[in-house]
Amino acid sequence: NPFAGLVSHLRASWLSGKTRPMEYRMAQLEALGRFLDDKKQEILEATAADLGKPPFETELSEILLCKNELHETLNNLSRWMKDEQVDRTLAMQLDSAFIRKDPYGVVLIIAPWNYPIHLFLVPLIGAIAAGNCVVVKPSEVSKKTESLMAEALPSYLDKDCFAVVTGGVQETTRLLENKFDYVFFTGSPPVGRIVMTAAAKHLTPVTLELGGKNPCYMSDACDVTNVARRVAWGRFFNAGQTCIAPDYLLCTLEMQEKLLPALRKAVEDFYGPNPKESPDLGRMVGDKQFQRVRRLLLGSGRVAIGGQTDEAERYIAPTVLADVQPSDPIMQEEIFGPVLPIVVVANMDEAIDFINSRERPLAIYAFSSDNKVVNQVLERTSSGGFCGNDTLMHVMLTSLPFGGIGNSGLGMYHGKFSFDTFSHRRGCLKRGMGREPLNALRYPPYSQQKLGVVHAASKVTRKGSCTLL
Amino acid sequence: NPYAGLVSHLRASWLSGKTRPMEYRMAQLEALGRFLDDKKQEILEATELDMGKPSFEAYFSEILLCKNELNVTLNNLCHWMKDEHVDKNLVMQLDSAFIRKDPYGVVLIIAPWNYPIHLFLVPLIGAIAAGNCVIIKPSEISKNTERLVAETLGCYLDSDCFAVVTGGVQETTRLLENKFDYIFFTGSPPVGRIVMTAAAKHLTPVTLELGGKNPCYVSDACDVTNVARRVAWGRFFNAGQTCIAPDYLLCTLEMQEKLMPALREAITEFFGHNPKESPDFGRIVSDKHFQRIRALLGSGRVAIGGQTDEAERYIAPTVLADVQPSDPIMQEEIFGPVLPIVVVANMDEAIDFINARPRPLALYAFSCDSKVVNQVLERTSSGGFCGNDTLMHVTLTSLPFGGIGNSGLGKYHGKFTFDTFTHQRGCLHRSMGLEALNAPRYPPYTQQKLGLLTAAFEVKRRGTCTLL
């Protein structure tokens, strides 16, 4: 196995205790901050080369959001690392009971191509903060960013404890044969199954950040202009290659008719009359993805806005498809491109049933001026996360957990949740060597009297009924 | 698939929203409490038939600890269920940002035979509290308890949302072909792998409570009498059939010599001169396990006990001295009333020994010197840890209980059980208006807009924080 030596080197480093002290972890994290500062220009250029990512979008999603996570972690790490003292029973009042935050050991992070820095760096921050050694496997699809990471990152991090591995499907398969203590994967559901199956052989815990079709319900009661802008922004950011992008709209026929001109205006406000010439719209990452999205665009509903494509540039215009049928090709897979289908429903109940008869998505969006409508959609559906009256924004808050459910994934991260993901919470009790008479009650020979006292000392009583929700 | 109908019935019930209201969940949980009260005698009898479990032990581990979990949950459920509001950045001050606690849906709980009520009931409490529908698969090895649960639990719980499935390996395999929204498994590592592999096909999250060999280090500085009693209690409770029992001792030769008479005295005090006649000592659950453990007795030398009786599936409380790491008893989890002692030179050697092996569910360290206890804790990795006692850390509902590495993944007890069966859904609810606030993020992109966004969203690095 070509990676066995690397994994065992990292495991030896971890067993040596090198990554345990807070100062060590802080130093590695500060170094990641310097990587983001020093290599900012290279990151902008690499992501522009890989997927035509506009520098503004890269600054926001690949630099600012990562620095936020870094600062959040650096600001709070000493507190997160502390033993958490817990409530004790009567019998244990003199004992010490606490939760110790232990690292898992050697962790593998597999990142995708669409936010190639962010989606390896944010998990990496949590993994380092929690005291682990890490192997990072960036995506080979975002080639320039992969090279940048493989060449530059090792100079910032301790090579004894952190490594970047490059390669494609074959290399990743060989890598997964090794025993890791945690595997963090971001990518598609089919590959998620493969990763979890490989992890199962070693009983390795996993976090899988997957995807699906994120529904976006628009009620009849809303400000059409605002809604159109917020949805267009979420759909066309990074040319639609965002796991939490609104994938399709659900609304009434009337709303579809109102939305189309508003969406047309939003697209024009954002990208001008010829989006191909706008510096602010990205491109498809590869020919394969371009052809896939183009095929979906051509075969579903009718093109109401956009629809133009250019194979040489891997350009797909910001596109809206109207009157899309549930059976159309574009409704059978996650789009991951700048195409927004609209599926007409009669009312909110039909929209909710439509959502619930499909795989649970990573995000659900609901737009309404009526809070009750937003709350109903939230209440009656299940998804990784939820945003009312906007798109994408819920993942900008480091205090909210980010993760999927069902087909869209398992586990969560961001902020302290990343630290928690990569920490083992070890329940600890430290008792005194003396005070043996307290224990005598639990020993044989058993008697009803002993049982009575044990019962009284350790039971949890039912309190009166609690406050109304 | 023989269970497809059942799973789909439960899924329909879940989608109907029946299990969502707090009152519904509380009612189901109260019913579980009545099950424990009404069927207390039957539970004591069934566990006695299954593995000779003394009624004191059954009452403590299968009834009292379960009622504690029930009461912690009933006392706190409305508080646990509430949306948790979270810190917001500058831009979102007028928005609502919170974590919604959603159920997963249809959950499967697979329980083992050694604490046959506790190990399905405590997960079940959390699953119900979190709003799920549940299928319970008790162990076919603890036959009498299996029958009791299959015949009576249904009368207490809503049969639209909760079901008990019985059977062996074949039935469990067919059951696992179905898509569940969460699987909670307690059992051995090999079967844990099978369960996780089956779960992976459906991307189903899992908690696996497994096992291993729990080391127990005894330093030279300790009260030998107290240590012997606490270790003997932990080892021989339920005739050793406890996933967190101290599996083997590590100590110096001197300590082994001191411990031996103390252990002998503890055993006599607990079980009398002929433990076979004590009503307070259990039996091995099956012939297969009896023979397995008996075969392991050939390791080291029998210093205490060693007697067996196949007809009764009785194995005497046994201590083996001078056991070698290569001996058969050091190659698998013992799960019986046999305590091997492996001699080490000092604490460092004990720690290296522990770290060279799969990470255990529990780790024990005995010393009057708290620095020694802390060192063992600091330099090893395990599911849980207890200093100067055995088993007791899992009786606190405020401590998470779970393994690491080969001993498992995930955790439960108390609120951790509720959290295990809950999906924490990050939610942001913004206003339909205030569009001007969003303008800086839209194209056409400019440096000025970027500056505004940065100022609005950035999290700044604060000054250096307090010393640990």
GROMACS .gro file of C-alpha atoms in nm, chain A residues 85-390:
model
  306
   85GLN     CA    1  -1.720   1.936   3.472
   86VAL     CA    2  -2.059   1.766   3.492
   87ASP     CA    3  -2.341   1.723   3.743
   88ARG     CA    4  -2.288   1.447   3.997
   89THR     CA    5  -2.519   1.231   4.205
   90LEU     CA    6  -2.535   1.244   4.583
   91ALA     CA    7  -2.298   0.949   4.613
   92MET     CA    8  -2.034   1.119   4.398
   93GLN     CA    9  -2.025   1.466   4.548
   94LEU     CA   10  -1.661   1.422   4.654
   95ASP     CA   11  -1.553   1.277   4.321
   96SER     CA   12  -1.437   1.454   4.009
   97ALA     CA   13  -1.659   1.394   3.705
   98PHE     CA   14  -1.577   1.557   3.375
   99ILE     CA   15  -1.565   1.520   2.998
  100ARG     CA   16  -1.212   1.512   2.857
  101LYS     CA   17  -1.170   1.626   2.494
  102ASP     CA   18  -0.936   1.372   2.332
  103PRO     CA   19  -0.818   1.377   1.970
  104TYR     CA   20  -0.908   1.081   1.754
  105GLY     CA   21  -0.557   1.041   1.616
  106VAL     CA   22  -0.488   1.034   1.243
  107VAL     CA   23  -0.764   1.193   1.043
  108LEU     CA   24  -0.833   1.194   0.667
  109ILE     CA   25  -1.000   1.490   0.498
  110ILE     CA   26  -1.119   1.444   0.140
  111ALA     CA   27  -1.218   1.767  -0.029
  112PRO     CA   28  -1.410   1.845  -0.349
  113TRP     CA   29  -1.337   2.091  -0.628
  114ASN     CA   30  -1.611   2.354  -0.600
  115TYR     CA   31  -1.476   2.550  -0.302
  116PRO     CA   32  -1.139   2.379  -0.311
  117ILE     CA   33  -0.969   2.580  -0.038
  118HIS     CA   34  -1.265   2.627   0.194
  119LEU     CA   35  -1.381   2.268   0.191
  120PHE     CA   36  -1.048   2.127   0.300
  121LEU     CA   37  -0.938   2.415   0.520
  122VAL     CA   38  -1.243   2.452   0.742
  123PRO     CA   39  -1.244   2.082   0.841
  124LEU     CA   40  -0.864   2.100   0.876
  125ILE     CA   41  -0.899   2.385   1.124
  126GLY     CA   42  -1.123   2.170   1.342
  127ALA     CA   43  -0.903   1.864   1.308
  128ILE     CA   44  -0.590   2.054   1.412
  129ALA     CA   45  -0.773   2.235   1.691
  130ALA     CA   46  -0.884   1.901   1.831
  131GLY     CA   47  -0.524   1.774   1.838
  132ASN     CA   48  -0.522   1.531   1.547
  133CYS     CA   49  -0.268   1.456   1.277
  134VAL     CA   50  -0.419   1.502   0.932
  135VAL     CA   51  -0.389   1.370   0.578
  136VAL     CA   52  -0.558   1.607   0.334
  137LYS     CA   53  -0.670   1.481  -0.007
  138PRO     CA   54  -0.772   1.776  -0.226
  139SER     CA   55  -0.966   1.720  -0.546
  140GLU     CA   56  -0.777   1.641  -0.866
  141VAL     CA   57  -1.057   1.805  -1.064
  142SER     CA   58  -0.957   2.157  -0.951
  143LYS     CA   59  -0.607   2.096  -1.080
  144LYS     CA   60  -0.438   2.433  -1.021
  145THR     CA   61  -0.565   2.458  -0.664
  146GLU     CA   62  -0.456   2.100  -0.601
  147SER     CA   63  -0.100   2.186  -0.715
  148LEU     CA   64  -0.097   2.501  -0.506
  149MET     CA   65  -0.197   2.308  -0.196
  150ALA     CA   66   0.042   2.022  -0.255
  151GLU     CA   67   0.334   2.258  -0.313
  152ALA     CA   68   0.269   2.538  -0.066
  153LEU     CA   69   0.078   2.403   0.230
  154PRO     CA   70   0.350   2.169   0.362
  155SER     CA   71   0.582   2.467   0.416
  156TYR     CA   72   0.335   2.609   0.664
  157LEU     CA   73   0.243   2.300   0.863
  158ASP     CA   74   0.451   2.052   1.063
  159LYS     CA   75   0.538   1.776   0.815
  160ASP     CA   76   0.554   1.520   1.093
  161CYS     CA   77   0.184   1.565   1.158
  162PHE     CA   78   0.020   1.697   0.843
  163ALA     CA   79   0.042   1.583   0.481
  164VAL     CA   80  -0.122   1.654   0.147
  165VAL     CA   81  -0.185   1.357  -0.081
  166THR     CA   82  -0.274   1.410  -0.446
  167GLY     CA   83  -0.427   1.179  -0.702
  168GLY     CA   84  -0.749   1.052  -0.853
  169VAL     CA   85  -0.995   0.777  -0.784
  170GLN     CA   86  -0.733   0.503  -0.772
  171GLU     CA   87  -0.511   0.684  -0.526
  172THR     CA   88  -0.809   0.771  -0.305
  173THR     CA   89  -0.918   0.407  -0.306
  174ARG     CA   90  -0.570   0.294  -0.196
  175LEU     CA   91  -0.562   0.570   0.066
  176LEU     CA   92  -0.894   0.450   0.209
  177GLU     CA   93  -0.755   0.100   0.260
  178ASN     CA   94  -0.552   0.239   0.548
  179LYS     CA   95  -0.695   0.267   0.894
  180PHE     CA   96  -0.777   0.622   0.987
  181ASP     CA   97  -0.924   0.733   1.317
  182TYR     CA   98  -1.171   0.968   1.147
  183VAL     CA   99  -1.265   1.030   0.785
  184PHE     CA  100  -1.422   1.361   0.677
  185PHE     CA  101  -1.559   1.352   0.325
  186THR     CA  102  -1.724   1.622   0.115
  187GLY     CA  103  -1.862   1.512  -0.219
  188SER     CA  104  -2.143   1.320  -0.387
  189PRO     CA  105  -2.373   1.061  -0.224
  190PRO     CA  106  -2.251   0.767  -0.436
  191VAL     CA  107  -1.891   0.833  -0.338
  192GLY     CA  108  -2.007   0.895   0.020
  193ARG     CA  109  -2.136   0.536   0.026
  194ILE     CA  110  -1.799   0.410  -0.094
  195VAL     CA  111  -1.616   0.611   0.170
  196MET     CA  112  -1.845   0.493   0.451
  197THR     CA  113  -1.816   0.131   0.339
  198ALA     CA  114  -1.435   0.160   0.343
  199ALA     CA  115  -1.449   0.326   0.684
  200ALA     CA  116  -1.673   0.048   0.818
  201LYS     CA  117  -1.395  -0.207   0.769
  202HIS     CA  118  -1.192  -0.024   1.033
  203LEU     CA  119  -1.489   0.098   1.241
  204THR     CA  120  -1.378   0.449   1.157
  205PRO     CA  121  -1.626   0.725   1.239
  206VAL     CA  122  -1.714   0.953   0.948
  207THR     CA  123  -1.866   1.285   0.859
  208LEU     CA  124  -2.013   1.292   0.511
  209GLU     CA  125  -2.107   1.628   0.362
  210LEU     CA  126  -2.299   1.527   0.053
  211GLY     CA  127  -2.566   1.690  -0.159
  212GLY     CA  128  -2.892   1.658  -0.338
  213LYS     CA  129  -3.158   1.886  -0.482
  214ASN     CA  130  -3.224   2.179  -0.249
  215PRO     CA  131  -3.586   2.290  -0.292
  216CYS     CA  132  -3.681   2.656  -0.279
  217TYR     CA  133  -4.048   2.725  -0.211
  218MET     CA  134  -4.194   3.063  -0.292
  219SER     CA  135  -4.529   3.152  -0.151
  220ASP     CA  136  -4.764   3.390  -0.330
  221ALA     CA  137  -4.713   3.643  -0.052
  222CYS     CA  138  -4.370   3.784  -0.108
  223ASP     CA  139  -4.173   4.077  -0.245
  224VAL     CA  140  -4.099   3.942  -0.590
  225THR     CA  141  -3.807   4.176  -0.658
  226ASN     CA  142  -3.622   4.084  -0.341
  227VAL     CA  143  -3.695   3.717  -0.375
  228ALA     CA  144  -3.570   3.710  -0.733
  229ARG     CA  145  -3.241   3.876  -0.638
  230ARG     CA  146  -3.176   3.652  -0.340
  231VAL     CA  147  -3.254   3.336  -0.533
  232ALA     CA  148  -3.057   3.443  -0.840
  233TRP     CA  149  -2.759   3.522  -0.622
  234GLY     CA  150  -2.772   3.183  -0.453
  235ARG     CA  151  -2.822   2.995  -0.779
  236PHE     CA  152  -2.558   3.167  -0.991
  237PHE     CA  153  -2.284   3.216  -0.731
  238ASN     CA  154  -1.984   3.010  -0.845
  239ALA     CA  155  -2.182   2.938  -1.163
  240GLY     CA  156  -2.420   2.723  -0.962
  241GLN     CA  157  -2.153   2.484  -0.834
  242THR     CA  158  -2.253   2.512  -0.470
  243CYS     CA  159  -2.381   2.222  -0.260
  244ILE     CA  160  -2.633   2.447  -0.086
  245ALA     CA  161  -2.749   2.638  -0.393
  246PRO     CA  162  -3.125   2.655  -0.444
  247ASP     CA  163  -3.161   2.372  -0.694
  248TYR     CA  164  -3.519   2.423  -0.808
  249LEU     CA  165  -3.814   2.651  -0.735
  250LEU     CA  166  -4.163   2.546  -0.630
  251CYS     CA  167  -4.437   2.802  -0.671
  252THR     CA  168  -4.782   2.859  -0.821
  253LEU     CA  169  -4.833   2.940  -1.188
  254GLU     CA  170  -4.915   3.300  -1.092
  255MET     CA  171  -4.593   3.333  -0.897
  256GLN     CA  172  -4.392   3.182  -1.182
  257GLU     CA  173  -4.531   3.451  -1.414
  258LYS     CA  174  -4.439   3.727  -1.167
  259LEU     CA  175  -4.097   3.585  -1.093
  260LEU     CA  176  -3.975   3.551  -1.448
  261PRO     CA  177  -3.947   3.923  -1.525
  262ALA     CA  178  -3.801   3.983  -1.178
  263LEU     CA  179  -3.542   3.709  -1.232
  264ARG     CA  180  -3.464   3.846  -1.577
  265LYS     CA  181  -3.399   4.186  -1.423
  266ALA     CA  182  -3.188   4.044  -1.143
  267VAL     CA  183  -2.973   3.851  -1.391
  268GLU     CA  184  -2.928   4.162  -1.599
  269ASP     CA  185  -2.849   4.377  -1.293
  270PHE     CA  186  -2.587   4.125  -1.184
  271TYR     CA  187  -2.424   4.024  -1.511
  272GLY     CA  188  -2.530   4.278  -1.770
  273PRO     CA  189  -2.710   4.208  -2.099
  274ASN     CA  190  -2.442   3.958  -2.207
  275PRO     CA  191  -2.336   3.757  -1.901
  276LYS     CA  192  -2.062   3.584  -2.099
  277GLU     CA  193  -1.874   3.912  -2.090
  278SER     CA  194  -1.925   3.970  -1.720
  279PRO     CA  195  -1.615   3.918  -1.506
  280ASP     CA  196  -1.850   3.816  -1.225
  281LEU     CA  197  -1.987   3.486  -1.354
  282GLY     CA  198  -1.789   3.165  -1.323
  283ARG     CA  199  -1.748   2.871  -1.559
  284MET     CA  200  -1.806   2.495  -1.535
  285VAL     CA  201  -1.506   2.321  -1.383
  286GLY     CA  202  -1.461   2.063  -1.660
  287ASP     CA  203  -1.591   1.944  -1.995
  288LYS     CA  204  -1.769   1.653  -1.835
  289GLN     CA  205  -1.964   1.879  -1.595
  290PHE     CA  206  -2.035   2.128  -1.878
  291GLN     CA  207  -2.182   1.859  -2.102
  292ARG     CA  208  -2.387   1.716  -1.817
  293VAL     CA  209  -2.545   2.050  -1.729
  294ARG     CA  210  -2.602   2.143  -2.093
  295ARG     CA  211  -2.784   1.814  -2.150
  296LEU     CA  212  -3.015   1.886  -1.853
  297LEU     CA  213  -3.084   2.237  -1.979
  298LEU     CA  214  -3.182   2.124  -2.325
  299GLY     CA  215  -3.417   1.849  -2.224
  300SER     CA  216  -3.637   2.004  -1.955
  301GLY     CA  217  -3.927   2.252  -1.955
  302ARG     CA  218  -3.882   2.563  -2.168
  303VAL     CA  219  -3.597   2.813  -2.155
  304ALA     CA  220  -3.747   3.135  -2.019
  305ILE     CA  221  -3.416   3.316  -1.946
  306GLY     CA  222  -3.067   3.249  -2.082
  307GLY     CA  223  -2.999   2.902  -2.220
  308GLN     CA  224  -2.689   2.997  -2.421
  309THR     CA  225  -2.377   2.786  -2.385
  310ASP     CA  226  -2.021   2.797  -2.518
  311GLU     CA  227  -1.829   2.472  -2.505
  312ALA     CA  228  -1.487   2.628  -2.558
  313GLU     CA  229  -1.524   2.842  -2.247
  314ARG     CA  230  -1.736   2.590  -2.057
  315TYR     CA  231  -1.979   2.878  -2.027
  316ILE     CA  232  -2.344   2.828  -1.945
  317ALA     CA  233  -2.561   3.140  -1.927
  318PRO     CA  234  -2.762   3.214  -1.613
  319THR     CA  235  -3.070   3.017  -1.713
  320VAL     CA  236  -3.424   2.981  -1.585
  321LEU     CA  237  -3.646   2.698  -1.711
  322ALA     CA  238  -4.022   2.737  -1.673
  323ASP     CA  239  -4.295   2.472  -1.661
  324VAL     CA  240  -4.055   2.196  -1.566
  325GLN     CA  241  -4.215   1.856  -1.503
  326PRO     CA  242  -4.109   1.637  -1.210
  327SER     CA  243  -4.021   1.368  -1.462
  328ASP     CA  244  -3.788   1.592  -1.666
  329PRO     CA  245  -3.415   1.502  -1.669
  330ILE     CA  246  -3.323   1.816  -1.475
  331MET     CA  247  -3.536   1.697  -1.182
  332GLN     CA  248  -3.354   1.362  -1.156
  333GLU     CA  249  -3.013   1.479  -1.033
  334GLU     CA  250  -2.843   1.766  -0.849
  335ILE     CA  251  -2.790   2.033  -1.114
  336PHE     CA  252  -2.465   2.192  -0.987
  337GLY     CA  253  -2.480   2.452  -1.262
  338PRO     CA  254  -2.631   2.795  -1.332
  339VAL     CA  255  -2.973   2.662  -1.430
  340LEU     CA  256  -3.285   2.719  -1.222
  341PRO     CA  257  -3.591   2.507  -1.305
  342ILE     CA  258  -3.934   2.616  -1.185
  343VAL     CA  259  -4.184   2.344  -1.100
  344VAL     CA  260  -4.540   2.467  -1.064
  345VAL     CA  261  -4.744   2.350  -0.766
  346ALA     CA  262  -5.096   2.440  -0.660
  347ASN     CA  263  -5.018   2.553  -0.307
  348MET     CA  264  -4.788   2.515  -0.006
  349ASP     CA  265  -4.923   2.174   0.094
  350GLU     CA  266  -4.843   2.037  -0.250
  351ALA     CA  267  -4.497   2.189  -0.230
  352ILE     CA  268  -4.438   2.025   0.107
  353ASP     CA  269  -4.558   1.686  -0.018
  354PHE     CA  270  -4.334   1.723  -0.322
  355ILE     CA  271  -4.033   1.790  -0.100
  356ASN     CA  272  -4.115   1.508   0.141
  357SER     CA  273  -4.151   1.247  -0.130
  358ARG     CA  274  -3.788   1.306  -0.230
  359GLU     CA  275  -3.450   1.254  -0.069
  360ARG     CA  276  -3.381   1.485   0.222
  361PRO     CA  277  -3.173   1.775   0.095
  362LEU     CA  278  -2.878   1.960   0.241
  363ALA     CA  279  -3.076   2.285   0.246
  364ILE     CA  280  -3.438   2.392   0.216
  365TYR     CA  281  -3.542   2.747   0.133
  366ALA     CA  282  -3.881   2.904   0.186
  367PHE     CA  283  -3.980   3.257   0.093
  368SER     CA  284  -4.284   3.428   0.233
  369SER     CA  285  -4.380   3.758   0.388
  370ASP     CA  286  -4.599   3.545   0.613
  371ASN     CA  287  -4.388   3.398   0.895
  372LYS     CA  288  -4.642   3.124   0.948
  373VAL     CA  289  -4.574   2.993   0.598
  374VAL     CA  290  -4.199   2.986   0.655
  375ASN     CA  291  -4.252   2.810   0.987
  376GLN     CA  292  -4.485   2.554   0.836
  377VAL     CA  293  -4.234   2.459   0.569
  378LEU     CA  294  -3.964   2.430   0.835
  379GLU     CA  295  -4.186   2.228   1.064
  380ARG     CA  296  -4.321   1.983   0.808
  381THR     CA  297  -4.002   1.899   0.620
  382SER     CA  298  -3.662   1.754   0.704
  383SER     CA  299  -3.330   1.883   0.572
  384GLY     CA  300  -2.968   1.942   0.671
  385GLY     CA  301  -3.026   2.314   0.721
  386PHE     CA  302  -3.289   2.575   0.649
  387CYS     CA  303  -3.307   2.938   0.548
  388GLY     CA  304  -3.620   3.148   0.537
  389ASN     CA  305  -3.632   3.440   0.293
  390ASP     CA  306  -3.280   3.403   0.166
   0.00000   0.00000   0.00000
